[in-house]
Amino acid sequence: MIAASCPSRTFRLLACLAAILVSGCAVPTRTEVSFDPAPQSVQATREAVVLFPSYVEHGNGATTVNGQSNSTQQGAGEADFMRCLKNELEKNVSHRVKLIDAARFQDALFPWFEPTHAPSNVKELEALLARPVVRQRIAALGVRYLVNIAGSAASDGFPGMICGAGYGGGGCLGLAWENKTHRVHAVIWDVVQGTQSGALSTKTSGRSVSFAFVIPIIFVADTKGDACKALASELGRLLVDTAGAAPDNR
């Protein structure tokens, strides 16, 4: 398949050979999942669940979730991850669990879950749930669990590729790689009981490799996509397994 894309016989064999060699450097993603149970564990439920991004931002780009600080991806990256997580859960557990869109929940609970008002820990959640109007609106939606999501990404590598163009054409030459790590922390709140029901954490690592001999050949490690699928799998298991069940630490 790669040979067909090469423009000349001179580079065809070299590019294909390089692709075979470089593919051995492209490390498949690896995901570690851990579950931190709480005294009030997650119970199997058919009541609604809301996936809610963390909103408590600090000046350095960090976010506090249940008292823990994480540097987070904001904007489109966070929105894409939340969309992926929701889609994965809908594919696997929507027949057992009702998922309510975070925007709908936020509108129904206005203004208490706006960015400047949303609770960041159990104590703040308990104080918020002490308000009868808040409990009534949550009950009207049929929501049982609020899953607060915070993610962070880090990378390092070797940018060993150069590209250029001239009268005779253009191209790239060199080898580059990027080690990527994507972490996600999900705190599960029981908004009926006003308690924390545990926390899930995932760490997904992988290496993207690029090789170029005129034409770049790229092997991409989808750490964010794999982190989304891993978290959705474990979260779905928590919500639909028998009461009190939880995934094993990995």
mmCIF file of C-alpha atoms in Angstrom:
data_model
loop_
_atom_site.group_PDB
_atom_site.id
_atom_site.type_symbol
_atom_site.label_atom_id
_atom_site.label_comp_id
_atom_site.label_asym_id
_atom_site.label_seq_id
_atom_site.Cartn_x
_atom_site.Cartn_y
_atom_site.Cartn_z
ATOM 1 C CA MET A 1 0.000 0.000 0.000
ATOM 2 C CA ILE A 2 2.838 2.406 0.812
ATOM 3 C CA ALA A 3 4.773 1.465 -2.340
ATOM 4 C CA ALA A 4 1.839 2.509 -4.519
ATOM 5 C CA SER A 5 2.050 6.012 -3.119
ATOM 6 C CA CYS A 6 5.774 6.441 -3.939
ATOM 7 C CA PRO A 7 6.396 8.680 -6.977
ATOM 8 C CA SER A 8 9.391 6.833 -8.441
ATOM 9 C CA ARG A 9 11.090 3.441 -8.470
ATOM 10 C CA THR A 10 14.215 5.019 -6.991
ATOM 11 C CA PHE A 11 12.497 5.871 -3.719
ATOM 12 C CA ARG A 12 9.936 3.063 -3.691
ATOM 13 C CA LEU A 13 12.132 0.348 -2.218
ATOM 14 C CA LEU A 14 13.780 2.717 0.278
ATOM 15 C CA ALA A 15 10.469 4.107 1.494
ATOM 16 C CA CYS A 16 8.899 0.679 1.898
ATOM 17 C CA LEU A 17 11.946 -0.680 3.717
ATOM 18 C CA ALA A 18 11.971 2.351 6.000
ATOM 19 C CA ALA A 19 8.274 1.858 6.731
ATOM 20 C CA ILE A 20 8.945 -1.698 7.888
ATOM 21 C CA LEU A 21 11.793 -0.553 10.126
ATOM 22 C CA VAL A 22 9.965 2.439 11.570
ATOM 23 C CA SER A 23 6.801 0.440 12.240
ATOM 24 C CA GLY A 24 8.787 -1.489 14.829
ATOM 25 C CA CYS A 25 9.376 1.801 16.676
ATOM 26 C CA ALA A 26 5.691 2.759 16.767
ATOM 27 C CA VAL A 27 4.683 1.588 20.232
ATOM 28 C CA PRO A 28 1.032 0.503 20.628
ATOM 29 C CA THR A 29 -0.811 2.489 23.262
ATOM 30 C CA ARG A 30 -0.878 1.084 26.769
ATOM 31 C CA THR A 31 -3.628 1.951 29.242
ATOM 32 C CA GLU A 32 -3.602 1.604 33.027
ATOM 33 C CA VAL A 33 -6.918 1.885 34.880
ATOM 34 C CA SER A 34 -7.432 2.278 38.627
ATOM 35 C CA PHE A 35 -10.558 2.565 40.745
ATOM 36 C CA ASP A 36 -10.623 4.321 44.101
ATOM 37 C CA PRO A 37 -13.777 3.150 45.894
ATOM 38 C CA ALA A 38 -15.643 5.276 48.404
ATOM 39 C CA PRO A 39 -17.579 4.169 51.521
ATOM 40 C CA GLN A 40 -20.777 4.663 49.520
ATOM 41 C CA SER A 41 -20.045 2.568 46.432
ATOM 42 C CA VAL A 42 -21.593 2.918 43.010
ATOM 43 C CA GLN A 43 -24.805 0.932 42.764
ATOM 44 C CA ALA A 44 -26.242 -0.547 39.582
ATOM 45 C CA THR A 45 -28.917 1.891 38.462
ATOM 46 C CA ARG A 46 -31.380 2.612 35.687
ATOM 47 C CA GLU A 47 -31.582 6.231 36.756
ATOM 48 C CA ALA A 48 -29.950 8.924 34.662
ATOM 49 C CA VAL A 49 -26.234 9.703 34.575
ATOM 50 C CA VAL A 50 -24.648 13.008 33.571
ATOM 51 C CA LEU A 51 -21.068 13.321 32.254
ATOM 52 C CA PHE A 52 -19.828 16.710 33.356
ATOM 53 C CA PRO A 53 -16.459 18.357 32.493
ATOM 54 C CA SER A 54 -14.510 19.909 35.333
ATOM 55 C CA TYR A 55 -14.924 23.668 35.462
ATOM 56 C CA VAL A 56 -12.862 24.918 38.405
ATOM 57 C CA GLU A 57 -9.937 26.528 36.582
ATOM 58 C CA HIS A 58 -6.840 28.177 38.016
ATOM 59 C CA GLY A 59 -4.511 30.719 36.463
ATOM 60 C CA ASN A 60 -1.898 28.109 35.568
ATOM 61 C CA GLY A 61 -4.377 26.079 33.501
ATOM 62 C CA ALA A 62 -4.942 23.528 36.258
ATOM 63 C CA THR A 63 -8.283 22.218 37.395
ATOM 64 C CA THR A 64 -9.325 21.021 40.818
ATOM 65 C CA VAL A 65 -11.471 17.903 40.951
ATOM 66 C CA ASN A 66 -12.443 16.697 44.394
ATOM 67 C CA GLY A 67 -9.466 18.472 45.901
ATOM 68 C CA GLN A 68 -6.948 17.142 43.374
ATOM 69 C CA SER A 69 -5.219 19.396 40.882
ATOM 70 C CA ASN A 70 -4.807 18.364 37.250
ATOM 71 C CA SER A 71 -3.587 20.347 34.248
ATOM 72 C CA THR A 72 -6.439 20.107 31.758
ATOM 73 C CA GLN A 73 -7.020 20.397 28.082
ATOM 74 C CA GLN A 74 -9.550 23.117 27.402
ATOM 75 C CA GLY A 75 -11.689 24.037 24.424
ATOM 76 C CA ALA A 76 -12.123 21.743 21.431
ATOM 77 C CA GLY A 77 -9.912 18.963 22.802
ATOM 78 C CA GLU A 78 -11.993 18.627 25.964
ATOM 79 C CA ALA A 79 -15.243 18.813 23.994
ATOM 80 C CA ASP A 80 -14.036 16.075 21.627
ATOM 81 C CA PHE A 81 -13.129 13.821 24.542
ATOM 82 C CA MET A 82 -16.509 14.331 26.243
ATOM 83 C CA ARG A 83 -18.273 13.604 22.952
ATOM 84 C CA CYS A 84 -16.228 10.424 22.492
ATOM 85 C CA LEU A 85 -16.968 9.279 26.045
ATOM 86 C CA LYS A 86 -20.695 9.872 25.640
ATOM 87 C CA ASN A 87 -20.772 8.066 22.278
ATOM 88 C CA GLU A 88 -18.910 5.039 23.674
ATOM 89 C CA LEU A 89 -21.281 4.774 26.634
ATOM 90 C CA GLU A 90 -24.310 5.151 24.383
ATOM 91 C CA LYS A 91 -23.072 2.265 22.241
ATOM 92 C CA ASN A 92 -22.505 -0.049 25.190
ATOM 93 C CA VAL A 93 -24.822 0.818 28.100
ATOM 94 C CA SER A 94 -27.571 3.141 26.852
ATOM 95 C CA HIS A 95 -29.982 0.178 26.925
ATOM 96 C CA ARG A 96 -29.369 -0.051 30.680
ATOM 97 C CA VAL A 97 -28.535 3.519 31.720
ATOM 98 C CA LYS A 98 -30.100 6.807 30.655
ATOM 99 C CA LEU A 99 -27.493 9.420 29.727
ATOM 100 C CA ILE A 100 -28.482 13.069 30.014
ATOM 101 C CA ASP A 101 -26.574 15.735 28.115
ATOM 102 C CA ALA A 102 -24.464 17.966 30.366
ATOM 103 C CA ALA A 103 -25.839 21.130 28.733
ATOM 104 C CA ARG A 104 -29.411 20.053 29.508
ATOM 105 C CA PHE A 105 -28.460 19.336 33.114
ATOM 106 C CA GLN A 106 -26.648 22.658 33.390
ATOM 107 C CA ASP A 107 -29.635 24.574 31.994
ATOM 108 C CA ALA A 108 -32.082 22.799 34.331
ATOM 109 C CA LEU A 109 -29.887 23.570 37.353
ATOM 110 C CA PHE A 110 -29.066 27.153 36.350
ATOM 111 C CA PRO A 111 -27.143 28.905 37.862
ATOM 112 C CA TRP A 112 -25.695 26.348 40.301
ATOM 113 C CA PHE A 113 -23.634 24.378 37.778
ATOM 114 C CA GLU A 114 -22.290 27.296 35.789
ATOM 115 C CA PRO A 115 -18.456 27.493 35.658
ATOM 116 C CA THR A 116 -18.223 29.954 38.561
ATOM 117 C CA HIS A 117 -20.738 28.099 40.760
ATOM 118 C CA ALA A 118 -20.237 24.365 40.120
ATOM 119 C CA PRO A 119 -19.197 22.388 43.247
ATOM 120 C CA SER A 120 -15.648 21.041 43.190
ATOM 121 C CA ASN A 121 -15.818 18.592 46.117
ATOM 122 C CA VAL A 122 -18.285 16.551 48.153
ATOM 123 C CA LYS A 123 -18.638 19.179 50.865
ATOM 124 C CA GLU A 124 -19.710 21.800 48.323
ATOM 125 C CA LEU A 125 -22.042 19.274 46.695
ATOM 126 C CA GLU A 126 -23.672 18.482 50.037
ATOM 127 C CA ALA A 127 -24.236 22.190 50.688
ATOM 128 C CA LEU A 128 -25.786 22.589 47.244
ATOM 129 C CA LEU A 129 -28.051 19.567 47.661
ATOM 130 C CA ALA A 130 -29.279 20.991 50.968
ATOM 131 C CA ARG A 131 -31.311 23.443 48.907
ATOM 132 C CA PRO A 132 -34.798 22.014 48.282
ATOM 133 C CA VAL A 133 -35.091 23.663 44.866
ATOM 134 C CA VAL A 134 -31.872 21.986 43.707
ATOM 135 C CA ARG A 135 -33.043 18.537 44.876
ATOM 136 C CA GLN A 136 -36.410 19.075 43.184
ATOM 137 C CA ARG A 137 -34.847 19.956 39.834
ATOM 138 C CA ILE A 138 -32.471 16.988 39.979
ATOM 139 C CA ALA A 139 -35.358 14.680 40.886
ATOM 140 C CA ALA A 140 -37.363 16.036 37.946
ATOM 141 C CA LEU A 141 -34.556 15.000 35.605
ATOM 142 C CA GLY A 142 -34.244 11.575 37.251
ATOM 143 C CA VAL A 143 -30.468 11.982 37.698
ATOM 144 C CA ARG A 144 -28.635 9.694 40.133
ATOM 145 C CA TYR A 145 -24.939 10.079 39.253
ATOM 146 C CA LEU A 146 -22.884 13.042 38.147
ATOM 147 C CA VAL A 147 -19.513 12.016 36.685
ATOM 148 C CA ASN A 148 -17.008 14.863 36.804
ATOM 149 C CA ILE A 149 -14.280 14.507 34.148
ATOM 150 C CA ALA A 150 -10.829 16.140 34.076
ATOM 151 C CA GLY A 151 -8.061 15.273 31.610
ATOM 152 C CA SER A 152 -4.440 16.169 31.006
ATOM 153 C CA ALA A 153 -1.935 15.469 28.250
ATOM 154 C CA ALA A 154 1.859 15.504 28.137
ATOM 155 C CA SER A 155 4.362 14.781 25.382
ATOM 156 C CA ASP A 156 8.064 14.760 24.591
ATOM 157 C CA GLY A 157 10.098 13.506 21.693
ATOM 158 C CA PHE A 158 12.678 14.064 19.012
ATOM 159 C CA PRO A 159 11.802 16.517 16.185
ATOM 160 C CA GLY A 160 14.404 15.144 13.788
ATOM 161 C CA MET A 161 12.764 15.944 10.451
ATOM 162 C CA ILE A 162 13.435 18.751 7.973
ATOM 163 C CA CYS A 163 11.390 19.750 4.939
ATOM 164 C CA GLY A 164 12.101 22.136 2.123
ATOM 165 C CA ALA A 165 11.380 23.096 -1.461
ATOM 166 C CA GLY A 166 13.361 24.359 -4.422
ATOM 167 C CA TYR A 167 13.311 24.653 -8.195
ATOM 168 C CA GLY A 168 13.562 20.915 -8.579
ATOM 169 C CA GLY A 169 10.695 20.151 -6.184
ATOM 170 C CA GLY A 170 10.351 19.607 -2.474
ATOM 171 C CA GLY A 171 10.335 16.942 0.189
ATOM 172 C CA CYS A 172 11.228 15.933 3.725
ATOM 173 C CA LEU A 173 14.061 13.975 5.273
ATOM 174 C CA GLY A 174 14.616 12.576 8.746
ATOM 175 C CA LEU A 175 13.116 10.654 11.635
ATOM 176 C CA ALA A 176 10.961 12.079 14.437
ATOM 177 C CA TRP A 177 8.966 10.617 17.287
ATOM 178 C CA GLU A 178 6.688 11.818 20.047
ATOM 179 C CA ASN A 179 5.928 10.027 23.315
ATOM 180 C CA LYS A 180 2.408 10.933 24.415
ATOM 181 C CA THR A 181 0.595 10.357 27.706
ATOM 182 C CA HIS A 182 -3.088 11.094 28.283
ATOM 183 C CA ARG A 183 -4.511 10.992 31.805
ATOM 184 C CA VAL A 184 -8.173 11.208 32.774
ATOM 185 C CA HIS A 185 -9.670 11.417 36.256
ATOM 186 C CA ALA A 186 -13.400 10.794 36.743
ATOM 187 C CA VAL A 187 -15.066 11.468 40.109
ATOM 188 C CA ILE A 188 -18.478 9.854 40.524
ATOM 189 C CA TRP A 189 -20.962 11.754 42.688
ATOM 190 C CA ASP A 190 -24.259 10.340 43.927
ATOM 191 C CA VAL A 191 -26.444 13.450 43.733
ATOM 192 C CA VAL A 192 -29.339 11.695 45.487
ATOM 193 C CA GLN A 193 -27.315 10.755 48.571
ATOM 194 C CA GLY A 194 -24.937 13.711 48.313
ATOM 195 C CA THR A 195 -21.862 11.489 48.517
ATOM 196 C CA GLN A 196 -18.840 10.523 46.446
ATOM 197 C CA SER A 197 -19.123 7.008 45.053
ATOM 198 C CA GLY A 198 -15.565 6.520 43.899
ATOM 199 C CA ALA A 199 -13.113 7.744 41.301
ATOM 200 C CA LEU A 200 -11.720 6.220 38.113
ATOM 201 C CA SER A 201 -8.326 7.119 36.680
ATOM 202 C CA THR A 202 -6.816 6.129 33.346
ATOM 203 C CA LYS A 203 -3.307 6.652 32.011
ATOM 204 C CA THR A 204 -2.737 5.944 28.325
ATOM 205 C CA SER A 205 0.747 6.115 26.812
ATOM 206 C CA GLY A 206 2.017 5.624 23.271
ATOM 207 C CA ARG A 207 4.563 6.770 20.696
ATOM 208 C CA SER A 208 3.926 8.423 17.350
ATOM 209 C CA VAL A 209 6.699 8.017 14.757
ATOM 210 C CA SER A 210 7.331 9.939 11.532
ATOM 211 C CA PHE A 211 9.876 8.986 8.888
ATOM 212 C CA ALA A 212 10.537 10.895 5.695
ATOM 213 C CA PHE A 213 12.653 10.214 2.635
ATOM 214 C CA VAL A 214 11.026 12.816 0.390
ATOM 215 C CA ILE A 215 7.521 11.643 1.378
ATOM 216 C CA PRO A 216 6.588 11.541 5.108
ATOM 217 C CA ILE A 217 5.319 8.251 6.541
ATOM 218 C CA ILE A 218 3.512 8.698 9.851
ATOM 219 C CA PHE A 219 2.443 6.229 12.548
ATOM 220 C CA VAL A 220 0.109 7.899 15.049
ATOM 221 C CA ALA A 221 -0.585 6.712 18.619
ATOM 222 C CA ASP A 222 -4.177 7.671 19.455
ATOM 223 C CA THR A 223 -3.721 8.058 23.205
ATOM 224 C CA LYS A 224 -6.768 10.275 23.652
ATOM 225 C CA GLY A 225 -9.067 7.935 21.746
ATOM 226 C CA ASP A 226 -7.822 4.889 23.626
ATOM 227 C CA ALA A 227 -8.149 6.721 26.970
ATOM 228 C CA CYS A 228 -11.753 7.524 26.067
ATOM 229 C CA LYS A 229 -12.569 3.898 25.259
ATOM 230 C CA ALA A 230 -10.864 2.572 28.403
ATOM 231 C CA LEU A 231 -12.670 5.015 30.682
ATOM 232 C CA ALA A 232 -16.026 4.361 28.991
ATOM 233 C CA SER A 233 -15.561 0.606 29.390
ATOM 234 C CA GLU A 234 -14.807 0.779 33.123
ATOM 235 C CA LEU A 235 -17.416 3.436 33.837
ATOM 236 C CA GLY A 236 -20.036 1.454 31.950
ATOM 237 C CA ARG A 237 -19.152 -1.655 33.937
ATOM 238 C CA LEU A 238 -19.555 0.238 37.199
ATOM 239 C CA LEU A 239 -22.967 1.548 36.271
ATOM 240 C CA VAL A 240 -24.524 -1.666 34.998
ATOM 241 C CA ASP A 241 -22.862 -4.450 37.027
ATOM 242 C CA THR A 242 -24.516 -5.898 40.109
ATOM 243 C CA ALA A 243 -24.853 -3.567 43.096
ATOM 244 C CA GLY A 244 -21.567 -2.704 44.721
ATOM 245 C CA ALA A 245 -19.438 -4.261 41.948
ATOM 246 C CA ALA A 246 -16.324 -2.430 40.842
ATOM 247 C CA PRO A 247 -13.575 -3.077 38.306
ATOM 248 C CA ASP A 248 -10.328 -4.564 39.491
ATOM 249 C CA ASN A 249 -7.256 -2.338 39.679
ATOM 250 C CA ARG A 250 -4.898 -2.854 36.775
#
